[in-house]
mmCIF file of C-alpha atoms in Angstrom:
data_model
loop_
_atom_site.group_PDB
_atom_site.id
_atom_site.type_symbol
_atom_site.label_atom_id
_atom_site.label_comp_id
_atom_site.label_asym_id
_atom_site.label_seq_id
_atom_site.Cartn_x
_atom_site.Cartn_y
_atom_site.Cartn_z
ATOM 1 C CA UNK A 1 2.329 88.481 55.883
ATOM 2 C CA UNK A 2 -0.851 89.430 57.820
ATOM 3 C CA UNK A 3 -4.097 88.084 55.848
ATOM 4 C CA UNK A 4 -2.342 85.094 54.548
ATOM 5 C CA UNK A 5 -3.586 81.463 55.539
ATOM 6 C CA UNK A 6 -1.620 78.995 55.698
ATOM 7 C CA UNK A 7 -2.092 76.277 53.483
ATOM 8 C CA UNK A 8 -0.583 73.555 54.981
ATOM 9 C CA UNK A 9 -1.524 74.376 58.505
ATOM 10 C CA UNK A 10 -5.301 74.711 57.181
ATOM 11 C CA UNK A 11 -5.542 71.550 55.143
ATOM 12 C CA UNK A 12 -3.602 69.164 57.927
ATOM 13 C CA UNK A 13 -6.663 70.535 60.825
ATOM 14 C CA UNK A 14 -8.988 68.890 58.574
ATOM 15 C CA UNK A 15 -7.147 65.573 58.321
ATOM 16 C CA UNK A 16 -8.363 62.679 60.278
ATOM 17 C CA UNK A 17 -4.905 62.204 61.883
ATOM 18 C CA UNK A 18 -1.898 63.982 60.820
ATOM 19 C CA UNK A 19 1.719 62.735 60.161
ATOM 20 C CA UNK A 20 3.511 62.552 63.211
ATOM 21 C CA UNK A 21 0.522 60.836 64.748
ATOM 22 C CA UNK A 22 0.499 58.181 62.226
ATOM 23 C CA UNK A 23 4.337 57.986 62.996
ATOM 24 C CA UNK A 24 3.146 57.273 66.647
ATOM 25 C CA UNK A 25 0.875 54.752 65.807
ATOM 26 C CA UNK A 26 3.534 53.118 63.961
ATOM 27 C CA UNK A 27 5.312 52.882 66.404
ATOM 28 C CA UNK A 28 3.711 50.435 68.549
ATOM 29 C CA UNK A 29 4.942 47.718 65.891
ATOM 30 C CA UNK A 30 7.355 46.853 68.593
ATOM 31 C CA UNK A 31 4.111 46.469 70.791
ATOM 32 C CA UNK A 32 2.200 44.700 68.572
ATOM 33 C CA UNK A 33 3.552 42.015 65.733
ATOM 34 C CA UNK A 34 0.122 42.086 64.486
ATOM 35 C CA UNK A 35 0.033 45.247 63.664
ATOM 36 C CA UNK A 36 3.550 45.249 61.803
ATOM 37 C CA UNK A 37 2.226 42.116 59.991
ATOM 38 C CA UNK A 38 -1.254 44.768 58.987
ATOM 39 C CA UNK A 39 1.346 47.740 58.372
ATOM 40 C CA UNK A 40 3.433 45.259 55.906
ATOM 41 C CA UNK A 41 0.248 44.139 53.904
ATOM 42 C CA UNK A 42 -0.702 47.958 53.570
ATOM 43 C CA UNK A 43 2.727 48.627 52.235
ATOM 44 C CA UNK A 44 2.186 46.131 49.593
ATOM 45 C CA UNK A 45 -1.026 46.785 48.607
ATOM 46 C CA UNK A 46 -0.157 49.040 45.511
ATOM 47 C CA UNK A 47 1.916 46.881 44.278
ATOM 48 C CA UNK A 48 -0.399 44.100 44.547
ATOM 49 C CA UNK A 49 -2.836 46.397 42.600
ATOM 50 C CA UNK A 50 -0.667 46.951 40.226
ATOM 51 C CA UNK A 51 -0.762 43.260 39.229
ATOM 52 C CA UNK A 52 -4.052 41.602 39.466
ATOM 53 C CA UNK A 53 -6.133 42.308 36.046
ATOM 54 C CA UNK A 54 -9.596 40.795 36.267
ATOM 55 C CA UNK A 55 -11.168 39.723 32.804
ATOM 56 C CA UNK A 56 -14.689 38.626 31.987
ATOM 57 C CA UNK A 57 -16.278 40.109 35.077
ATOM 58 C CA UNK A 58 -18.914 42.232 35.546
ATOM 59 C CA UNK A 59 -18.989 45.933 36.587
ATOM 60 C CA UNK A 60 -20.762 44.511 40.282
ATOM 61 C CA UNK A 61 -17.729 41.868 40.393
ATOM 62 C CA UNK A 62 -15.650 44.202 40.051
ATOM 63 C CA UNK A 63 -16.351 46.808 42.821
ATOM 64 C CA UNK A 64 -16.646 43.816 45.331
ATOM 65 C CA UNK A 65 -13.620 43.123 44.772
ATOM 66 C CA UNK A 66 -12.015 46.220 44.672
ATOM 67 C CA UNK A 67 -13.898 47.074 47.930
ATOM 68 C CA UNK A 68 -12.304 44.345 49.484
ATOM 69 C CA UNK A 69 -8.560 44.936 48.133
ATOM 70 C CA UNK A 70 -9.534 48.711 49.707
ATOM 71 C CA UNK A 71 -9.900 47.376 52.892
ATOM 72 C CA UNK A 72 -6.286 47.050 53.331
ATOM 73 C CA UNK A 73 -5.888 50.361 53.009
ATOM 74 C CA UNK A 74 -7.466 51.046 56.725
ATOM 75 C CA UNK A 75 -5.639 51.313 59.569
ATOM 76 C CA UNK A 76 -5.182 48.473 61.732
ATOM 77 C CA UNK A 77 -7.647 49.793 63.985
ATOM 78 C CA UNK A 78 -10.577 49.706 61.633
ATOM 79 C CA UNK A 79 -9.441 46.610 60.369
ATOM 80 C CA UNK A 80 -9.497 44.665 63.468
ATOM 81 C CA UNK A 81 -13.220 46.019 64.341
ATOM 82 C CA UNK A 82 -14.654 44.977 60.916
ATOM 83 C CA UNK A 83 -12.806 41.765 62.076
ATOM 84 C CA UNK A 84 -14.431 41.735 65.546
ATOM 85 C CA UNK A 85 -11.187 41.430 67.140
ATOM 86 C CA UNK A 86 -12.008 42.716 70.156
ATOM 87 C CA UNK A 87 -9.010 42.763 72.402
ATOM 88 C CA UNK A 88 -6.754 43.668 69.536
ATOM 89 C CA UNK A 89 -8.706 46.989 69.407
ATOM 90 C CA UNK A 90 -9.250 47.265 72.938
ATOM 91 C CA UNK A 91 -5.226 47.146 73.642
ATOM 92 C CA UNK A 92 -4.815 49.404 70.329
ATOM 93 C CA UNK A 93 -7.454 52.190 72.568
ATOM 94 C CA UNK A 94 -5.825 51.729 75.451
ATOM 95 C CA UNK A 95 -2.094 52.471 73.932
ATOM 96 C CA UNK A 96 -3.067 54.667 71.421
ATOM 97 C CA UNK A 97 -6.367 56.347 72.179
ATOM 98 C CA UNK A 98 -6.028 59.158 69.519
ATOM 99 C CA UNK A 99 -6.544 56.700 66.604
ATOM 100 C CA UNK A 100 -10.343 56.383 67.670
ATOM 101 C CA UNK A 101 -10.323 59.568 65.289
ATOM 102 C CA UNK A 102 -8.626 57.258 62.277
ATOM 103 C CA UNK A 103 -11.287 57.056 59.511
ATOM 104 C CA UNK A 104 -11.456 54.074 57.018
ATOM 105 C CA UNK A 105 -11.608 54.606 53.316
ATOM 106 C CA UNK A 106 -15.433 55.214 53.709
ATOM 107 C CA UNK A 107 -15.081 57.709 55.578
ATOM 108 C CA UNK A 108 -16.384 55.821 58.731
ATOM 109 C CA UNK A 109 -15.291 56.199 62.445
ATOM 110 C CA UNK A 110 -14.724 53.107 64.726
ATOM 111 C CA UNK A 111 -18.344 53.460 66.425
ATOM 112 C CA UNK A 112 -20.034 53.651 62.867
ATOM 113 C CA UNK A 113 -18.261 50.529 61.634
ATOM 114 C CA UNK A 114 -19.184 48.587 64.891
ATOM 115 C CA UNK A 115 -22.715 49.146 64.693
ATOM 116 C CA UNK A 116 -22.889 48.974 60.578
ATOM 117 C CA UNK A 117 -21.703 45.567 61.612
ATOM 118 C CA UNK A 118 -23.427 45.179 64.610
ATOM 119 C CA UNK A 119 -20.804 43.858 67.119
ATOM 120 C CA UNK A 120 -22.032 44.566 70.437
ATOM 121 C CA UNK A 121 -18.274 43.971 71.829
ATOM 122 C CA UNK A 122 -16.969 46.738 70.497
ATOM 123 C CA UNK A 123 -19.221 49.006 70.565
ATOM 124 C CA UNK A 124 -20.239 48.329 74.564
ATOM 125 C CA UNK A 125 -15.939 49.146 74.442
ATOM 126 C CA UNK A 126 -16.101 52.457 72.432
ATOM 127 C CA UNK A 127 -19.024 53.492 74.547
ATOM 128 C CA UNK A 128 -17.685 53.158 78.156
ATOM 129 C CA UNK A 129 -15.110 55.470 76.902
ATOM 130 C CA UNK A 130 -17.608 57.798 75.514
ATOM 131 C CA UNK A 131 -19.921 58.480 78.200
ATOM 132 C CA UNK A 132 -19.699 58.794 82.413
ATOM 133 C CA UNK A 133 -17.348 60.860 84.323
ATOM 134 C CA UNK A 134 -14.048 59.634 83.278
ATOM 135 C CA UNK A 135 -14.926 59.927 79.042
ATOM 136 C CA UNK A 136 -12.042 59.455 77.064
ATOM 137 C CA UNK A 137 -12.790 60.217 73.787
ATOM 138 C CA UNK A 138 -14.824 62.680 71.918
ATOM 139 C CA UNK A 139 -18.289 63.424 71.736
ATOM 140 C CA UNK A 140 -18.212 64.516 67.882
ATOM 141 C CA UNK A 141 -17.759 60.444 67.224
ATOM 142 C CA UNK A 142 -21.953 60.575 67.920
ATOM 143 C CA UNK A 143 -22.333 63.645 65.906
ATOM 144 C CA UNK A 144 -20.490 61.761 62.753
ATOM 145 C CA UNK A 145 -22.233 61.546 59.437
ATOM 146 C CA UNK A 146 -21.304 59.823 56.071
ATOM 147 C CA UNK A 147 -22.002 60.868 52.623
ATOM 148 C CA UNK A 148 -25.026 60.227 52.723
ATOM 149 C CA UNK A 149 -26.188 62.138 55.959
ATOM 150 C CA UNK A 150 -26.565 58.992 58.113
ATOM 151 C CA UNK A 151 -26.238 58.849 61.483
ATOM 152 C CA UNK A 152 -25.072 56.500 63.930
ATOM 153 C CA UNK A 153 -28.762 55.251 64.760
ATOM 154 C CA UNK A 154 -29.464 54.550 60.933
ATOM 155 C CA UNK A 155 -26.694 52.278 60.888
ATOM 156 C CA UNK A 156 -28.234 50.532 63.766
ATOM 157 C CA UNK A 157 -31.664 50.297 61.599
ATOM 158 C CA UNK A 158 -30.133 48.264 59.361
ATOM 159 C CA UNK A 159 -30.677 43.949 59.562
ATOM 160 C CA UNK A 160 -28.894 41.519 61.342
ATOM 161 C CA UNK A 161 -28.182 37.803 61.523
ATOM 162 C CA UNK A 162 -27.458 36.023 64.282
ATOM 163 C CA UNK A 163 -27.510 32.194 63.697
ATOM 164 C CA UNK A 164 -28.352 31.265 67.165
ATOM 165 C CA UNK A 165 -31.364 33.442 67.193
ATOM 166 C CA UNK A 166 -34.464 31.806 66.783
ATOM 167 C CA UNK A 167 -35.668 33.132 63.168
ATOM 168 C CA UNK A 168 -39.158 34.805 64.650
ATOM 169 C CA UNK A 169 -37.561 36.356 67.962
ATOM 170 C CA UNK A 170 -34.614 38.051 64.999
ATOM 171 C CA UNK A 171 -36.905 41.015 65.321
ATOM 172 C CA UNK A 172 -37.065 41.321 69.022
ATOM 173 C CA UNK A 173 -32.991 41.387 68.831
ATOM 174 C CA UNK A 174 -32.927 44.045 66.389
ATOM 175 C CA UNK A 175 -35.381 46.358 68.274
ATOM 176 C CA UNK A 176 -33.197 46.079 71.287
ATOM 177 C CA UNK A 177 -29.787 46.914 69.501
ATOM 178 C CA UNK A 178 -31.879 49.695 67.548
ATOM 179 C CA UNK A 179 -33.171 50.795 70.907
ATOM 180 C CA UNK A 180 -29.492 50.627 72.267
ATOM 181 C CA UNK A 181 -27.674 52.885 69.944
ATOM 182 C CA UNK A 182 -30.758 55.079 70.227
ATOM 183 C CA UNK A 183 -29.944 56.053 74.438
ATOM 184 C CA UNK A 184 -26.602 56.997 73.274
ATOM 185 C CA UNK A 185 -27.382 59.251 70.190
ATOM 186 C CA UNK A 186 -27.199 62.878 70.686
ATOM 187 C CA UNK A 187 -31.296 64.142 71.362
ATOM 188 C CA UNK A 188 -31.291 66.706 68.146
ATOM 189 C CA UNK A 189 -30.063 63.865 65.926
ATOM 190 C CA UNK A 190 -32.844 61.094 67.018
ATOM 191 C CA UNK A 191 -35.058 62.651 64.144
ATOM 192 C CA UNK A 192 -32.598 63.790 61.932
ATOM 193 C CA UNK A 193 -32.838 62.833 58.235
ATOM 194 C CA UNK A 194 -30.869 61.467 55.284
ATOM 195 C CA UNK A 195 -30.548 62.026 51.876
ATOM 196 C CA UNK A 196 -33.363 59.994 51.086
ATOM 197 C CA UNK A 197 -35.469 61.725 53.600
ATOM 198 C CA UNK A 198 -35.976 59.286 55.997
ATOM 199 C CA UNK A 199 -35.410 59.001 59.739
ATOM 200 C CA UNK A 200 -33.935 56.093 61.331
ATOM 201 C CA UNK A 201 -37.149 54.288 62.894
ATOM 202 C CA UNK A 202 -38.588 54.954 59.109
ATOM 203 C CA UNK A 203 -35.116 53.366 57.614
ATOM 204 C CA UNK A 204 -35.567 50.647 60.538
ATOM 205 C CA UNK A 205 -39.472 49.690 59.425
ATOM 206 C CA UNK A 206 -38.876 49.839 55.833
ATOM 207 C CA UNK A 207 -35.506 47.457 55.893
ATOM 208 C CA UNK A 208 -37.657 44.789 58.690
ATOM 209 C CA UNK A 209 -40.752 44.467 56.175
ATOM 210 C CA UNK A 210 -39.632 41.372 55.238
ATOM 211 C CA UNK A 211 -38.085 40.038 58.635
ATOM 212 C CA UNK A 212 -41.811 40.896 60.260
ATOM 213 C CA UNK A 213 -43.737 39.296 57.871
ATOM 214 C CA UNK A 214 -41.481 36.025 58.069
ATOM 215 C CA UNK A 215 -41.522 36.487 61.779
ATOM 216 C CA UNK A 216 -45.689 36.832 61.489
ATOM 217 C CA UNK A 217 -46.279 33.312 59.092
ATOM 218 C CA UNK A 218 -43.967 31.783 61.372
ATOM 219 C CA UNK A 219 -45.225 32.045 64.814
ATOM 220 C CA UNK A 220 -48.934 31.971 62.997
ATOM 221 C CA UNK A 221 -48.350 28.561 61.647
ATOM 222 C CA UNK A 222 -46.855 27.569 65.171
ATOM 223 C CA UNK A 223 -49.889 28.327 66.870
ATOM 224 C CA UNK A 224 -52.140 26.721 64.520
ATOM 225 C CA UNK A 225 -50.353 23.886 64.982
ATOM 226 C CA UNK A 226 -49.733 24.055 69.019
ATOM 227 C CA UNK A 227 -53.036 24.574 69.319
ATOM 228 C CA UNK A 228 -54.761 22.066 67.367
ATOM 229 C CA UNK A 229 -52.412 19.320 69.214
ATOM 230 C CA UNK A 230 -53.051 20.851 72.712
ATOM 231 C CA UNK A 231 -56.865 20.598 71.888
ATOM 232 C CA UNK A 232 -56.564 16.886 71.333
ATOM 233 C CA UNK A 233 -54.230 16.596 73.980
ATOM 234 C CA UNK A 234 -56.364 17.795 76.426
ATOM 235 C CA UNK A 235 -59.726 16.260 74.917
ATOM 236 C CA UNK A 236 -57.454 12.272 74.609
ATOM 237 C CA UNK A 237 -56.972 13.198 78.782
ATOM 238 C CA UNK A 238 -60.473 12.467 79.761
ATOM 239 C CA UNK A 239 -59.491 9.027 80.970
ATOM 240 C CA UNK A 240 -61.156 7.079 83.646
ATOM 241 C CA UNK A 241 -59.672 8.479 86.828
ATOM 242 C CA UNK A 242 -58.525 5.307 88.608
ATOM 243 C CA UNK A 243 -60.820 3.697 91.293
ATOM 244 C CA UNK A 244 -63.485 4.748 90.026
ATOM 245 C CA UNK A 245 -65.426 1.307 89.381
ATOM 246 C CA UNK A 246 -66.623 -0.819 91.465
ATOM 247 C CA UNK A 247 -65.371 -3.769 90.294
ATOM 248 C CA UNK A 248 -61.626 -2.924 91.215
ATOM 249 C CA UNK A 249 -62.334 -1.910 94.799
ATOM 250 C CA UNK A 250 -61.001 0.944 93.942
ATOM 251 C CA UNK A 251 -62.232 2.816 97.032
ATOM 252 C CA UNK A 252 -58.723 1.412 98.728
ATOM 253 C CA UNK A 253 -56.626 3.598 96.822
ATOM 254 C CA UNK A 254 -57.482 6.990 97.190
ATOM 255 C CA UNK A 255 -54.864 7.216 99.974
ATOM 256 C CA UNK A 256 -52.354 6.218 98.195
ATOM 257 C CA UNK A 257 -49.141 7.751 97.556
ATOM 258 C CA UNK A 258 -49.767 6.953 93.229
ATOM 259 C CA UNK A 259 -53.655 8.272 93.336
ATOM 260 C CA UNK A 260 -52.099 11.849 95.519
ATOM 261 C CA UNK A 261 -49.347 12.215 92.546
ATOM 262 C CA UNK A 262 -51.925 11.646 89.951
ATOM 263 C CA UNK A 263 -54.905 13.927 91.484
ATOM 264 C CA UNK A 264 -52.168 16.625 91.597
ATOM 265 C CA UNK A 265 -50.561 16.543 88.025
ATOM 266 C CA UNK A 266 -53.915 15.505 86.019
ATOM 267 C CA UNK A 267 -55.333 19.083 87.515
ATOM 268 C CA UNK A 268 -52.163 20.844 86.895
ATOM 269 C CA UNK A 269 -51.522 19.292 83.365
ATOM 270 C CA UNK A 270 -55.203 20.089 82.176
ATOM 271 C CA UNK A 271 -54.830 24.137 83.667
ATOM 272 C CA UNK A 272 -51.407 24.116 81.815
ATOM 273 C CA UNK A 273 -52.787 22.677 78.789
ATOM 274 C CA UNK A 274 -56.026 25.341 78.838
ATOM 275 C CA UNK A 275 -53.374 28.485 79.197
ATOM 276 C CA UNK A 276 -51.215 26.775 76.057
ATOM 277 C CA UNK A 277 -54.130 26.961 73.913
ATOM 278 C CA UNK A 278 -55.479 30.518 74.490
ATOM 279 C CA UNK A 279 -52.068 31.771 74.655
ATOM 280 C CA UNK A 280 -51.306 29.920 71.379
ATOM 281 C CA UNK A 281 -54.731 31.122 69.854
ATOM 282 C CA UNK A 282 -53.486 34.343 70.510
ATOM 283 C CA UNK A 283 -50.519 34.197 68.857
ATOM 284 C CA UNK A 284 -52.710 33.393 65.189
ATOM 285 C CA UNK A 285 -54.947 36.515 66.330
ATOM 286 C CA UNK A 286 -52.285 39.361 66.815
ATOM 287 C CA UNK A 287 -51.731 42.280 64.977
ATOM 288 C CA UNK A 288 -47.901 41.743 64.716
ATOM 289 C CA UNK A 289 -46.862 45.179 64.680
ATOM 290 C CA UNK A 290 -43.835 46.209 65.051
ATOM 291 C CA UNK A 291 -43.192 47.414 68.142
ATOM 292 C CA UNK A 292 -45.336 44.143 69.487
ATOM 293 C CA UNK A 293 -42.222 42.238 68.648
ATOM 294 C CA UNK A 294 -40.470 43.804 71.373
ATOM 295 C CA UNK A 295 -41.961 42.277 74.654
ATOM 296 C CA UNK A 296 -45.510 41.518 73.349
ATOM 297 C CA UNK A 297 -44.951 38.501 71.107
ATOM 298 C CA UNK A 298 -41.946 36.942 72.767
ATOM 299 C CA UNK A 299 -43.663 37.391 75.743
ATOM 300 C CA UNK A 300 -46.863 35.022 74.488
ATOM 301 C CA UNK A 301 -44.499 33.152 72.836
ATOM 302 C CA UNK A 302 -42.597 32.410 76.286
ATOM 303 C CA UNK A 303 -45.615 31.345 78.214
ATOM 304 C CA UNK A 304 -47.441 29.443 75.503
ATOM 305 C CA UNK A 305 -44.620 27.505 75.120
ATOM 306 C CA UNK A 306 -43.419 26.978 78.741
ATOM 307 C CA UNK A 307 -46.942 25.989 79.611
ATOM 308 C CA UNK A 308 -46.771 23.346 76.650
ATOM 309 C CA UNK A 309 -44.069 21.618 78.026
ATOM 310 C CA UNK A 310 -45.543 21.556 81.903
ATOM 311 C CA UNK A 311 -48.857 20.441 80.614
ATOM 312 C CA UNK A 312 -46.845 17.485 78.856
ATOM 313 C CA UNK A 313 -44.740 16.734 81.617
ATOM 314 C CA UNK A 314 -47.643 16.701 84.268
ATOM 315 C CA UNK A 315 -49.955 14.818 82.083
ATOM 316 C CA UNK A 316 -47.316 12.088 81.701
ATOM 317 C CA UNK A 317 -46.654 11.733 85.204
ATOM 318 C CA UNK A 318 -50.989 11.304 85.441
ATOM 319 C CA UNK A 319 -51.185 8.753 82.507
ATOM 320 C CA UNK A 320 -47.983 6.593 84.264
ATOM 321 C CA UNK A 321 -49.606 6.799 87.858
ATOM 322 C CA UNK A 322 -53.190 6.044 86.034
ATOM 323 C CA UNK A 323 -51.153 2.996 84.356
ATOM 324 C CA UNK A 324 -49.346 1.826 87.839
ATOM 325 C CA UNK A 325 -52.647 2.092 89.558
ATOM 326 C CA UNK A 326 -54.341 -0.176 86.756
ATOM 327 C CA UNK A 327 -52.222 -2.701 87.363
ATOM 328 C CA UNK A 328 -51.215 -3.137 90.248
ATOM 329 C CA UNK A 329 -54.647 -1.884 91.982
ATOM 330 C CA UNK A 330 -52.675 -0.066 95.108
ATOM 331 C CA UNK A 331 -51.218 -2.701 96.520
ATOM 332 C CA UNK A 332 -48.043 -2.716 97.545
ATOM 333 C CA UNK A 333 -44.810 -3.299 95.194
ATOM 334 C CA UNK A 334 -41.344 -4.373 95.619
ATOM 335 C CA UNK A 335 -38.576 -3.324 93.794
ATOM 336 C CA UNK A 336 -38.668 -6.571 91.347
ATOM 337 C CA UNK A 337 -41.677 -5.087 90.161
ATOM 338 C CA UNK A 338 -41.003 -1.225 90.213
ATOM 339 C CA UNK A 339 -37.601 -1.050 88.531
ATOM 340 C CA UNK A 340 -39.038 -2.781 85.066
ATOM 341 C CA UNK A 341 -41.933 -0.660 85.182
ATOM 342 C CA UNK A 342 -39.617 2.470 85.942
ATOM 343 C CA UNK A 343 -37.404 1.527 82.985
ATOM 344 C CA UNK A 344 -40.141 0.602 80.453
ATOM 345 C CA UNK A 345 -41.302 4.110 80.799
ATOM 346 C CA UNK A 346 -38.123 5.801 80.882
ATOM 347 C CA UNK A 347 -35.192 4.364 78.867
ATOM 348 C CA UNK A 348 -36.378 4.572 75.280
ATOM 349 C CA UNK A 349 -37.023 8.356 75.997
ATOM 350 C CA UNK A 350 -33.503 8.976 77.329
ATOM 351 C CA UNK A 351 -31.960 6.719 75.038
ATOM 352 C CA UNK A 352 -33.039 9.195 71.642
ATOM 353 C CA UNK A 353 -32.787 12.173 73.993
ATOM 354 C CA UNK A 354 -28.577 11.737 74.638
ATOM 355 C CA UNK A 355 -28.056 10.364 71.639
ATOM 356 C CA UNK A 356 -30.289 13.672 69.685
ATOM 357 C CA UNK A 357 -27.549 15.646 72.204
ATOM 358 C CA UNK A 358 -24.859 13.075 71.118
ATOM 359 C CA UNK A 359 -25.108 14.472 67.401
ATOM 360 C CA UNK A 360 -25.908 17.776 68.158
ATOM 361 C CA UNK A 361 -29.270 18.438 67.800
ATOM 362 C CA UNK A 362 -31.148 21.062 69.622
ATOM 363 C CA UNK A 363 -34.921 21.444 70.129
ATOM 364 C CA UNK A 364 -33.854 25.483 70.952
ATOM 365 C CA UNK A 365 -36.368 25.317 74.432
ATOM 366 C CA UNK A 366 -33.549 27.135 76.565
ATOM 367 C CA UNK A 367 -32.332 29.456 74.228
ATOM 368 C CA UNK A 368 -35.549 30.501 72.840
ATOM 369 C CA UNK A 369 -36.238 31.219 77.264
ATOM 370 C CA UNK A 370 -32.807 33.362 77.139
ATOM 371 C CA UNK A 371 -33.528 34.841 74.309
ATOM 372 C CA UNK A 372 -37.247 36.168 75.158
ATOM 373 C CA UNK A 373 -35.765 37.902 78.542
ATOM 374 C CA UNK A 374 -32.726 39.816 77.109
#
């Protein structure tokens, strides 16, 4: 009859996926066994339910674990990407790419759970087929909000751990995934708010207090420290430059291959040393705000530290040529003589380095210098 609605037609357009797309999704079992084994473990989960009782718990004990039971109620598509499976759900998009619309029992699409857990993998996968020419799947994914009027970009405001980030440059790494999800969010939802009234750089501030003031005490207390050794450093340098009594005849060696080397790396060593310590000095003096730990900081932080290490290296190379040219006064050597000398000055520090690398032990130089350029 005309004015009628139709129930059933009306109430499956508002479903996430309907029936007979489920049924295709099923089918790729024969695809998939991993998959079947997810479908099986759904189709048991009410009866598993059914059977576990918890006693003596609290009310907090008891919603994690019923939160976790519900996550077997997802499809196998959400549950690989809170898994980080990465090429399970890529082959699942590629087969299948109408289950990018499948919702888990939060109410969440695939690109929200990725960045609520902040896998990059995924959400670099869902995002190739989001934007260009050749886009795949719908824009609405961006537009998607949960209960609690959150967008995609206050997901990404939320912290992260990454265990082979340094703990001060954690910051830096969430700016850039906050600063990530932020090119890709629609414009008119950048500012948007949620039911607590707050925009996603105010959710992102208010959940890094903490991480920036551990970040701040950190790098402060490293540059206290840096500096007060590159101060003595520098001041224990002023050593007799070699030759320059009388009473060695010291005037011979200036054209020597071991007075060149040491000229060269004293001068370089003490201009690396002076840029450690006012680099380092600035490090205790800076504001820290936030946006600072974005390039400003890890910036500082990469030249105060590579010039460190090149001051050491160069003012060892001085204090060895300073020590050759002591004792052996320029003349020249054979290679009874050099080799012991070589190996007294050497061995011991390669011995504890390979064996530090033997048993695993990092001092975190090269991945703090990845880490700063990202």
């Amino acid at each position: 009859m005309t004015g009628q609605v139709d129930k059933s037609t009306s109430f499956s357009a508002h479903k996430p996926i309907v029936d007979d797309e489920y049924d295709k999704f099923v089918y790729a079992d024969e695809v998939f066994p991993t998959i079947k084994y997810l479908n099986q473990v759904k189709r048991n989960h009410k009866k598993t339910m059914a059977l576990i009782k918890i006693h003596d718990e609290s009310d907090e004990e008891q919603e994690s674990f019923d939160a976790r039971l519900l996550r077997w109620n997802d499809s196998p598509l959400i549950i690989g990407a809170k898994m980080g499976l990465y090429e399970f759900v890529e082959k699942i998009l590629e087969v299948y790419p109408q289950s990018v619309s499948i919702l888990d029992v939060q109410g969440k699409n695939i690109i929200q759970v990725a960045i609520s857990l902040g896998n990059q993998k995924i959400f670099e996968l869902v995002k190739s087929k989001l934007t260009g020419r050749n886009a795949v799947f719908p824009s609405r994914l961006l537009y998607a909000r949960d209960n609690k009027k959150n967008t995609i970009l206050h997901y990404a405001a939320e912290v992260t751990v990454d265990v082979e980030v340094v703990g001060a440059l954690q910051m830096q790494k969430d700016l850039q995934w906050f600063e990530k999800v932020e090119t890709l969010i629609p414009r008119d939802l950048q500012y948007s708010r949620n039911m607590e009234e707050m925009t996603a750089q105010e959710c992102f501030s208010e959940n890094h207090k903490n991480m920036a003031r551990k970040g701040k005490e950190q790098l402060t207390q490293l540059g206290q420290t840096c500096a007060s050794l590159v101060a003595a450093f520098v001041f224990a340098s002023s050593i007799s430059i070699p030759g320059s009594d009388d009473s060695g005849g010291g005037g011979n060696i200036y054209s020597k291959t071991a007075f060149i080397v040491f000229k060269n790396a004293f001068v370089f060593g003490l201009s690396c040393a002076a840029t450690a310590l006012v680099l380092f000095l600035s490090l205790v003096t800076s504001s820290y705000r936030e946006r600072e730990f974005r390039r400003s900081i890890p910036t500082k932080l990469f030249f105060a530290v590579l010039s460190f290490v090149l001051a050491l290296i160069s003012l060892l190379v001085a204090f060895a040529c300073n020590i050759f040219l002591q004792i052996y006064n320029g003349r020249r050597t054979g290679a009874k003589e050099l080799i012991p000398f070589v190996c007294e000055l050497t061995v011991f520090p390669a011995f504890v380095w390979f064996l530090l690398m033997y048993r695993g032990c990092s001092f975190g130089i090269i991945s703090l210098f990845k880490q700063v350029w990202r």
